[in-house]
mmCIF file of C-alpha atoms and ligand atoms in Angstrom:
data_model
loop_
_atom_site.group_PDB
_atom_site.id
_atom_site.type_symbol
_atom_site.label_atom_id
_atom_site.label_comp_id
_atom_site.label_asym_id
_atom_site.label_seq_id
_atom_site.Cartn_x
_atom_site.Cartn_y
_atom_site.Cartn_z
ATOM 1 C CA MET A 1 -6.673 19.347 -4.678
ATOM 2 C CA THR A 2 -7.240 16.410 -2.394
ATOM 3 C CA PRO A 3 -4.713 16.301 0.451
ATOM 4 C CA LEU A 4 -2.996 12.898 0.460
ATOM 5 C CA ILE A 5 -0.763 10.922 2.829
ATOM 6 C CA VAL A 6 0.898 7.726 1.615
ATOM 7 C CA ASP A 7 1.892 5.134 4.237
ATOM 8 C CA THR A 8 4.317 2.720 2.601
ATOM 9 C CA ASP A 9 7.060 0.056 2.844
ATOM 10 C CA PRO A 10 9.017 0.540 -0.407
ATOM 11 C CA GLY A 11 9.089 -2.054 -2.116
ATOM 12 C CA VAL A 12 9.158 -2.287 -5.915
ATOM 13 C CA ASP A 13 5.419 -1.792 -6.430
ATOM 14 C CA ASP A 14 5.424 0.882 -3.693
ATOM 15 C CA ALA A 15 7.968 2.739 -5.860
ATOM 16 C CA PHE A 16 5.514 2.731 -8.781
ATOM 17 C CA ALA A 17 2.770 3.895 -6.401
ATOM 18 C CA LEU A 18 4.890 6.689 -4.941
ATOM 19 C CA ALA A 19 5.728 7.898 -8.444
ATOM 20 C CA VAL A 20 2.007 8.047 -9.258
ATOM 21 C CA ALA A 21 1.348 10.022 -6.059
ATOM 22 C CA ALA A 22 4.353 12.341 -6.357
ATOM 23 C CA LEU A 23 3.608 13.283 -9.963
ATOM 24 C CA ALA A 24 -0.208 13.537 -9.830
ATOM 25 C CA PRO A 25 -1.537 17.065 -10.394
ATOM 26 C CA GLU A 26 -4.916 16.138 -8.848
ATOM 27 C CA VAL A 27 -3.618 15.589 -5.309
ATOM 28 C CA ASP A 28 -1.514 17.471 -2.816
ATOM 29 C CA LEU A 29 0.932 14.903 -1.422
ATOM 30 C CA ARG A 30 1.405 16.272 2.103
ATOM 31 C CA ALA A 31 3.435 13.453 3.696
ATOM 32 C CA VAL A 32 4.898 10.006 3.188
ATOM 33 C CA THR A 33 5.108 7.767 6.238
ATOM 34 C CA THR A 34 7.021 4.514 6.404
ATOM 35 C CA VAL A 35 6.475 1.150 8.000
ATOM 36 C CA HIS A 36 8.125 -2.263 8.343
ATOM 37 C CA GLY A 37 7.138 -4.713 5.636
ATOM 38 C CA ASN A 38 8.967 -5.580 2.455
ATOM 39 C CA VAL A 39 12.214 -4.780 4.297
ATOM 40 C CA ALA A 40 13.046 -3.260 7.707
ATOM 41 C CA VAL A 41 11.721 0.217 8.444
ATOM 42 C CA GLU A 42 15.215 1.753 8.359
ATOM 43 C CA GLN A 43 15.499 0.650 4.735
ATOM 44 C CA THR A 44 11.896 1.478 3.749
ATOM 45 C CA THR A 45 12.478 4.974 5.142
ATOM 46 C CA GLU A 46 15.678 5.420 3.184
ATOM 47 C CA ASN A 47 13.943 4.110 0.073
ATOM 48 C CA ALA A 48 11.034 6.528 0.471
ATOM 49 C CA ARG A 49 13.498 9.427 0.855
ATOM 50 C CA ARG A 50 15.451 8.347 -2.211
ATOM 51 C CA LEU A 51 12.328 7.789 -4.303
ATOM 52 C CA LEU A 52 10.959 11.252 -3.499
ATOM 53 C CA GLY A 53 14.359 12.691 -4.464
ATOM 54 C CA THR A 54 14.197 10.956 -7.829
ATOM 55 C CA PHE A 55 10.646 12.186 -8.378
ATOM 56 C CA GLY A 56 11.665 15.785 -7.589
ATOM 57 C CA ARG A 57 9.652 16.140 -4.376
ATOM 58 C CA PRO A 58 12.013 17.357 -1.610
ATOM 59 C CA ASP A 59 9.043 19.345 -0.275
ATOM 60 C CA VAL A 60 7.282 16.174 0.957
ATOM 61 C CA PRO A 61 8.120 15.276 4.584
ATOM 62 C CA VAL A 62 8.981 11.632 5.295
ATOM 63 C CA GLY A 63 8.060 10.325 8.754
ATOM 64 C CA ARG A 64 9.514 7.062 9.992
ATOM 65 C CA GLY A 65 6.949 4.686 11.460
ATOM 66 C CA ALA A 66 6.657 1.333 13.149
ATOM 67 C CA GLY A 67 9.482 -1.161 12.908
ATOM 68 C CA ARG A 68 7.399 -4.150 13.975
ATOM 69 C CA PRO A 69 3.782 -5.247 14.178
ATOM 70 C CA LEU A 70 1.507 -4.406 17.124
ATOM 71 C CA VAL A 71 1.693 -7.946 18.442
ATOM 72 C CA HIS A 72 4.968 -9.778 18.230
ATOM 73 C CA LEU A 73 4.604 -13.534 18.328
ATOM 74 C CA LEU A 74 8.277 -14.246 19.009
ATOM 75 C CA GLY A 75 8.760 -16.429 15.988
ATOM 76 C CA ARG A 76 5.709 -18.573 16.639
ATOM 77 C CA ARG A 77 3.828 -17.564 13.545
ATOM 78 C CA PRO A 78 4.277 -19.643 10.422
ATOM 79 C CA GLY A 79 5.623 -18.389 7.089
ATOM 80 C CA ARG A 80 7.900 -15.614 6.021
ATOM 81 C CA LEU A 81 8.154 -12.138 7.520
ATOM 82 C CA SER A 82 9.943 -10.153 4.850
ATOM 83 C CA GLY A 83 9.482 -9.441 1.176
ATOM 84 C CA ALA A 84 13.208 -9.375 0.427
ATOM 85 C CA ASP A 85 12.987 -12.544 -1.670
ATOM 86 C CA VAL A 86 10.679 -10.674 -4.072
ATOM 87 C CA HIS A 87 11.795 -7.044 -3.676
ATOM 88 C CA GLY A 88 15.534 -7.659 -3.117
ATOM 89 C CA ASP A 89 17.557 -7.181 0.062
ATOM 90 C CA ASP A 90 17.285 -3.391 -0.255
ATOM 91 C CA GLY A 91 13.585 -3.447 -1.223
ATOM 92 C CA LEU A 92 14.237 -1.915 -4.632
ATOM 93 C CA GLY A 93 15.661 -4.851 -6.552
ATOM 94 C CA GLY A 94 19.232 -4.010 -5.580
ATOM 95 C CA ARG A 95 18.967 -0.583 -7.214
ATOM 96 C CA SER A 96 18.171 1.641 -4.230
ATOM 97 C CA GLY A 97 21.589 3.337 -4.506
ATOM 98 C CA ASP A 98 20.627 4.617 -7.963
ATOM 99 C CA PHE A 99 17.715 6.644 -6.538
ATOM 100 C CA GLY A 100 18.067 10.024 -4.918
ATOM 101 C CA PRO A 101 19.368 12.306 -3.687
ATOM 102 C CA PRO A 102 17.439 11.317 -0.534
ATOM 103 C CA VAL A 103 15.114 14.017 0.780
ATOM 104 C CA ASP A 104 15.299 14.915 4.476
ATOM 105 C CA GLU A 105 13.639 12.773 7.111
ATOM 106 C CA SER A 106 11.074 14.659 9.197
ATOM 107 C CA GLU A 107 11.725 15.167 12.892
ATOM 108 C CA LEU A 108 8.170 13.908 13.384
ATOM 109 C CA ARG A 109 7.591 10.176 13.478
ATOM 110 C CA ALA A 110 4.886 8.725 11.242
ATOM 111 C CA VAL A 111 1.870 8.963 13.554
ATOM 112 C CA ALA A 112 2.759 12.488 14.730
ATOM 113 C CA LEU A 113 3.339 13.594 11.140
ATOM 114 C CA MET A 114 0.007 12.163 9.974
ATOM 115 C CA ALA A 115 -1.740 13.854 12.894
ATOM 116 C CA SER A 116 -0.131 17.212 12.177
ATOM 117 C CA VAL A 117 -1.072 17.045 8.489
ATOM 118 C CA ILE A 118 -4.670 16.111 9.328
ATOM 119 C CA GLU A 119 -4.932 18.841 11.976
ATOM 120 C CA ALA A 120 -3.571 21.485 9.628
ATOM 121 C CA SER A 121 -5.771 20.532 6.684
ATOM 122 C CA GLU A 122 -8.974 22.412 5.970
ATOM 123 C CA GLU A 123 -10.189 19.566 3.790
ATOM 124 C CA PRO A 124 -10.573 15.882 4.696
ATOM 125 C CA VAL A 125 -7.331 13.991 4.058
ATOM 126 C CA THR A 126 -7.098 10.790 2.026
ATOM 127 C CA ILE A 127 -4.694 8.199 3.429
ATOM 128 C CA ALA A 128 -3.408 5.535 1.039
ATOM 129 C CA ALA A 129 -1.849 2.690 3.031
ATOM 130 C CA ILE A 130 0.198 0.240 0.972
ATOM 131 C CA GLY A 131 2.203 -1.634 3.613
ATOM 132 C CA PRO A 132 1.255 -3.396 6.863
ATOM 133 C CA PHE A 133 -1.298 -1.209 8.673
ATOM 134 C CA THR A 134 0.576 -0.726 11.959
ATOM 135 C CA ASN A 135 0.888 3.070 11.669
ATOM 136 C CA ILE A 136 -2.762 3.483 10.682
ATOM 137 C CA ALA A 137 -4.034 1.385 13.597
ATOM 138 C CA THR A 138 -1.793 3.354 15.952
ATOM 139 C CA LEU A 139 -3.092 6.656 14.593
ATOM 140 C CA LEU A 140 -6.697 5.525 15.099
ATOM 141 C CA SER A 141 -5.954 4.416 18.647
ATOM 142 C CA ALA A 142 -3.913 7.463 19.625
ATOM 143 C CA ARG A 143 -6.009 10.133 17.941
ATOM 144 C CA PRO A 144 -9.664 9.038 17.646
ATOM 145 C CA ASP A 145 -10.557 12.751 17.540
ATOM 146 C CA LEU A 146 -9.032 12.942 14.062
ATOM 147 C CA GLU A 147 -11.149 10.194 12.479
ATOM 148 C CA GLU A 148 -13.801 12.559 11.211
ATOM 149 C CA ARG A 149 -11.154 14.619 9.435
ATOM 150 C CA ILE A 150 -9.868 11.648 7.453
ATOM 151 C CA GLY A 151 -11.826 11.648 4.211
ATOM 152 C CA ARG A 152 -10.972 8.167 3.124
ATOM 153 C CA PHE A 153 -8.661 5.198 3.555
ATOM 154 C CA VAL A 154 -7.532 3.395 0.435
ATOM 155 C CA LEU A 155 -5.834 0.187 1.572
ATOM 156 C CA MET A 156 -3.892 -2.227 -0.597
ATOM 157 C CA GLY A 157 -4.304 -5.534 1.119
ATOM 158 C CA GLY A 158 -6.241 -8.680 1.718
ATOM 159 C CA SER A 159 -7.858 -11.250 -0.479
ATOM 160 C CA ILE A 160 -11.482 -12.314 -0.734
ATOM 161 C CA ALA A 161 -11.432 -15.409 -2.952
ATOM 162 C CA TYR A 162 -7.956 -15.322 -4.514
ATOM 163 C CA GLY A 163 -6.132 -16.996 -1.625
ATOM 164 C CA GLY A 164 -2.845 -15.790 -0.189
ATOM 165 C CA ASN A 165 0.480 -14.662 -1.539
ATOM 166 C CA VAL A 166 2.502 -15.130 1.644
ATOM 167 C CA SER A 167 0.720 -18.078 3.232
ATOM 168 C CA ALA A 168 -2.028 -20.283 1.850
ATOM 169 C CA ALA A 169 -4.676 -17.704 2.664
ATOM 170 C CA ALA A 170 -3.027 -14.455 3.757
ATOM 171 C CA GLU A 171 -1.986 -11.421 1.753
ATOM 172 C CA PHE A 172 1.343 -9.823 2.668
ATOM 173 C CA ASN A 173 0.197 -6.476 4.103
ATOM 174 C CA VAL A 174 -2.439 -8.064 6.333
ATOM 175 C CA TRP A 175 -0.090 -10.877 7.299
ATOM 176 C CA GLY A 176 2.491 -8.259 8.266
ATOM 177 C CA ASP A 177 0.219 -7.046 11.089
ATOM 178 C CA PRO A 178 -3.134 -8.867 11.329
ATOM 179 C CA GLU A 179 -4.180 -7.129 14.562
ATOM 180 C CA ALA A 180 -3.595 -3.735 12.976
ATOM 181 C CA ALA A 181 -5.496 -4.731 9.837
ATOM 182 C CA ARG A 182 -8.398 -5.888 11.985
ATOM 183 C CA ARG A 183 -8.438 -2.589 13.872
ATOM 184 C CA VAL A 184 -8.507 -0.584 10.648
ATOM 185 C CA LEU A 185 -10.993 -2.740 8.730
ATOM 186 C CA THR A 186 -13.490 -3.379 11.500
ATOM 187 C CA GLY A 187 -12.934 -0.688 14.101
ATOM 188 C CA SER A 188 -13.070 2.666 12.385
ATOM 189 C CA SER A 189 -15.764 4.876 10.932
ATOM 190 C CA VAL A 190 -13.573 6.202 8.120
ATOM 191 C CA SER A 191 -14.873 5.506 4.626
ATOM 192 C CA THR A 192 -12.596 2.684 3.441
ATOM 193 C CA THR A 193 -11.746 1.140 0.100
ATOM 194 C CA MET A 194 -9.795 -2.120 0.197
ATOM 195 C CA VAL A 195 -7.898 -3.134 -2.937
ATOM 196 C CA PRO A 196 -7.265 -6.889 -2.611
ATOM 197 C CA LEU A 197 -5.226 -9.448 -4.547
ATOM 198 C CA ASP A 198 -8.397 -10.547 -6.375
ATOM 199 C CA LEU A 199 -8.043 -7.371 -8.441
ATOM 200 C CA THR A 200 -4.348 -6.514 -8.317
ATOM 201 C CA MET A 201 -3.258 -9.944 -9.549
ATOM 202 C CA ARG A 202 -5.245 -9.290 -12.753
ATOM 203 C CA ILE A 203 -3.383 -6.073 -13.582
ATOM 204 C CA THR A 204 0.083 -7.293 -14.485
ATOM 205 C CA LEU A 205 2.903 -5.618 -16.420
ATOM 206 C CA THR A 206 5.027 -7.689 -18.808
ATOM 207 C CA GLY A 207 8.768 -7.408 -19.323
ATOM 208 C CA ASP A 208 8.069 -5.853 -22.754
ATOM 209 C CA TRP A 209 5.750 -3.243 -21.192
ATOM 210 C CA LEU A 210 8.472 -2.365 -18.681
ATOM 211 C CA ASP A 211 11.141 -2.192 -21.396
ATOM 212 C CA GLY A 212 8.904 0.256 -23.238
ATOM 213 C CA LEU A 213 8.374 2.319 -20.084
ATOM 214 C CA ALA A 214 12.138 2.415 -19.486
ATOM 215 C CA ALA A 215 12.600 4.025 -22.888
ATOM 216 C CA THR A 216 10.169 6.880 -22.187
ATOM 217 C CA GLY A 217 12.356 8.891 -19.805
ATOM 218 C CA PRO A 218 14.122 9.033 -16.446
ATOM 219 C CA VAL A 219 11.163 8.161 -14.209
ATOM 220 C CA GLY A 220 10.160 5.184 -16.326
ATOM 221 C CA ALA A 221 13.773 4.042 -16.566
ATOM 222 C CA ALA A 222 14.309 4.318 -12.803
ATOM 223 C CA LEU A 223 11.157 2.362 -11.998
ATOM 224 C CA ALA A 224 11.784 -0.323 -14.606
ATOM 225 C CA SER A 225 15.342 -0.784 -13.294
ATOM 226 C CA THR A 226 13.981 -2.312 -10.070
ATOM 227 C CA ARG A 227 12.185 -5.158 -11.808
ATOM 228 C CA GLU A 228 14.648 -8.025 -12.132
ATOM 229 C CA ALA A 229 14.108 -10.027 -8.919
ATOM 230 C CA TYR A 230 10.435 -9.052 -8.717
ATOM 231 C CA LEU A 231 9.671 -10.151 -12.266
ATOM 232 C CA ALA A 232 11.716 -13.319 -11.759
ATOM 233 C CA ALA A 233 9.689 -14.168 -8.642
ATOM 234 C CA TYR A 234 6.419 -13.782 -10.572
ATOM 235 C CA SER A 235 7.805 -15.826 -13.469
ATOM 236 C CA ALA A 236 8.884 -18.591 -11.132
ATOM 237 C CA ARG A 237 5.490 -18.755 -9.458
ATOM 238 C CA PHE A 238 3.154 -18.270 -12.423
ATOM 239 C CA GLY A 239 5.226 -19.413 -15.407
ATOM 240 C CA HIS A 240 5.175 -16.163 -17.376
ATOM 241 C CA ALA A 241 7.061 -12.886 -17.045
ATOM 242 C CA ALA A 242 4.408 -10.460 -15.856
ATOM 243 C CA MET A 243 4.312 -8.727 -12.487
ATOM 244 C CA ALA A 244 1.528 -7.153 -10.437
ATOM 245 C CA VAL A 245 2.078 -3.595 -9.188
ATOM 246 C CA HIS A 246 -0.529 -3.901 -6.429
ATOM 247 C CA ASP A 247 0.174 -0.612 -4.662
ATOM 248 C CA ALA A 248 0.059 1.491 -7.810
ATOM 249 C CA VAL A 249 -3.511 0.305 -8.465
ATOM 250 C CA ALA A 250 -4.501 1.502 -4.992
ATOM 251 C CA LEU A 251 -2.856 4.888 -5.589
ATOM 252 C CA LEU A 252 -4.705 5.372 -8.872
ATOM 253 C CA GLU A 253 -7.950 4.777 -6.980
ATOM 254 C CA ALA A 254 -6.892 7.209 -4.235
ATOM 255 C CA ILE A 255 -6.194 9.894 -6.834
ATOM 256 C CA THR A 256 -9.108 9.166 -9.170
ATOM 257 C CA PRO A 257 -11.975 7.657 -7.158
ATOM 258 C CA GLY A 258 -13.914 5.261 -9.340
ATOM 259 C CA THR A 259 -10.849 3.802 -11.099
ATOM 260 C CA VAL A 260 -11.918 0.491 -9.573
ATOM 261 C CA SER A 261 -15.410 -0.977 -9.130
ATOM 262 C CA THR A 262 -16.262 -1.806 -5.551
ATOM 263 C CA THR A 263 -18.677 -4.045 -3.675
ATOM 264 C CA PRO A 264 -19.640 -3.166 -0.081
ATOM 265 C CA LEU A 265 -18.683 -6.110 2.145
ATOM 266 C CA PRO A 266 -17.948 -6.435 5.838
ATOM 267 C CA VAL A 267 -14.360 -7.739 6.105
ATOM 268 C CA ASP A 268 -12.904 -9.327 9.218
ATOM 269 C CA VAL A 269 -9.356 -10.553 9.816
ATOM 270 C CA ASP A 270 -8.228 -13.850 11.315
ATOM 271 C CA THR A 271 -5.901 -12.963 14.182
ATOM 272 C CA SER A 272 -5.507 -16.519 15.427
ATOM 273 C CA THR A 273 -2.029 -18.063 15.431
ATOM 274 C CA GLY A 274 -3.055 -21.013 13.277
ATOM 275 C CA PRO A 275 -2.789 -21.472 9.527
ATOM 276 C CA GLY A 276 -5.533 -18.931 8.903
ATOM 277 C CA ARG A 277 -3.626 -16.072 10.540
ATOM 278 C CA GLY A 278 -3.863 -12.909 8.430
ATOM 279 C CA THR A 279 -6.745 -14.152 6.284
ATOM 280 C CA THR A 280 -9.299 -11.497 5.346
ATOM 281 C CA ILE A 281 -12.822 -12.865 5.455
ATOM 282 C CA GLY A 282 -15.189 -10.955 3.200
ATOM 283 C CA ASP A 283 -18.782 -11.504 4.209
ATOM 284 C CA LEU A 284 -20.584 -12.102 0.937
ATOM 285 C CA ARG A 285 -23.893 -11.801 2.763
ATOM 286 C CA GLY A 286 -23.188 -8.056 2.513
ATOM 287 C CA ALA A 287 -26.133 -5.997 3.739
ATOM 288 C CA GLU A 288 -27.629 -9.006 5.546
ATOM 289 C CA ALA A 289 -24.459 -9.345 7.624
ATOM 290 C CA GLU A 290 -24.565 -5.664 8.356
ATOM 291 C CA ALA A 291 -28.161 -5.937 9.539
ATOM 292 C CA THR A 292 -27.777 -9.090 11.614
ATOM 293 C CA ASP A 293 -24.240 -8.756 12.979
ATOM 294 C CA GLY A 294 -23.799 -4.989 12.930
ATOM 295 C CA ALA A 295 -20.701 -5.508 10.794
ATOM 296 C CA ARG A 296 -19.415 -2.409 9.033
ATOM 297 C CA PRO A 297 -19.008 -2.802 5.271
ATOM 298 C CA VAL A 298 -15.916 -1.567 3.474
ATOM 299 C CA GLU A 299 -15.790 -0.980 -0.266
ATOM 300 C CA VAL A 300 -13.911 -3.937 -1.718
ATOM 301 C CA ALA A 301 -12.374 -3.395 -5.146
ATOM 302 C CA LEU A 302 -13.165 -6.561 -7.041
ATOM 303 C CA ASP A 303 -13.141 -5.270 -10.599
ATOM 304 C CA ALA A 304 -11.550 -2.734 -12.924
ATOM 305 C CA ASP A 305 -10.763 -2.324 -16.601
ATOM 306 C CA ALA A 306 -7.229 -3.783 -16.512
ATOM 307 C CA ASP A 307 -6.223 -2.308 -19.893
ATOM 308 C CA ALA A 308 -7.435 1.135 -18.846
ATOM 309 C CA VAL A 309 -5.493 0.915 -15.573
ATOM 310 C CA ARG A 310 -2.328 -0.093 -17.448
ATOM 311 C CA ALA A 311 -2.838 2.771 -19.908
ATOM 312 C CA GLU A 312 -3.270 5.201 -17.031
ATOM 313 C CA LEU A 313 -0.068 3.963 -15.390
ATOM 314 C CA TRP A 314 1.766 4.433 -18.672
ATOM 315 C CA ARG A 315 0.374 7.954 -19.098
ATOM 316 C CA ARG A 316 1.436 9.012 -15.614
ATOM 317 C CA LEU A 317 4.832 7.290 -15.440
ATOM 318 C CA SER A 318 6.200 7.849 -18.941
ATOM 319 C CA GLY A 319 8.236 10.887 -19.848
HETATM 320 C C1 BDR B 1 1.647 -6.175 -1.079
HETATM 321 O O1 BDR B 1 2.743 -6.822 -0.449
HETATM 322 C C2 BDR B 1 3.921 -6.139 -0.698
HETATM 323 O O2 BDR B 1 4.976 -7.032 -0.940
HETATM 324 C C3 BDR B 1 3.650 -5.212 -1.843
HETATM 325 O O3 BDR B 1 4.439 -4.042 -1.770
HETATM 326 C C4 BDR B 1 2.183 -4.899 -1.709
HETATM 327 O O4 BDR B 1 1.965 -3.793 -0.876
HETATM 328 C C5 BDR B 1 1.001 -7.141 -2.050
HETATM 329 O O5 BDR B 1 0.528 -8.263 -1.368
HETATM 330 CA CA1 CA B 2 3.765 -2.269 -0.249
#
């Protein structure tokens, strides 16, 4: 079984992703680490603990991580900083109190917990990161000796041609800590798959799909209960009631490599303080860019069978 760490900021779609990870027989979920993002890290940590309680995984340690990005611009960056308008003030659509009982919080903070799991593992560890990448960048900086023991990063974040979902050009997780995203995407030797908005925005779940999931059992009902504000936000923006569960797509790929089709592209991140801040720039010259600029390609997930992904989510989350 592949050892897995999930770094997360729950978050409605993080909840779907954590359910996939917690219930998957193919992986050994060794830790969940939390980060600022959709809501403050105190709340994302509580949500992760409650979600693991609901999914029957008190054995999984939860390590609290960064409460702010690496570089704090003291309010000078444009745009919003929280996902509460989409995920609700508590990150779980106002329903966080229904989840639980909360599992214990580890005495180890996120980076120390990740390091201890990686050190103890005989096999390379997969890390799925589905919030801003602050903890991952810190791990790489603090413990470069562990890089070769990380089998793979699967990152939900960025956008190649889709545009942004939090500013004109930036995706939320990259926007949440552009310097960290740049460190992870351009400055590590770990095999990396990036799952961007270009793909996740094509794999949406309708209100009817979620109603059906709610009727399948307690896990489906708990997840579907978080949907109201999230679905309403998608409806308001796109004119129809269907929501993307970005992070769950990344988790399916982490658990079953090959779920998504990837293209190797060097990806850089705009860390300026102008309107491009947080933009991911995929170099469509691909191998040529690698040869001329020495840029490292990451595997960018640009395609998948959307119906098959939805069916797989249903199979894993129903019952
Ligand atoms: C990402 O942003 C967050 O709001 C979601 O949880 C997901 O990780 C999508 O852009
Ligand atoms: Ca997330």
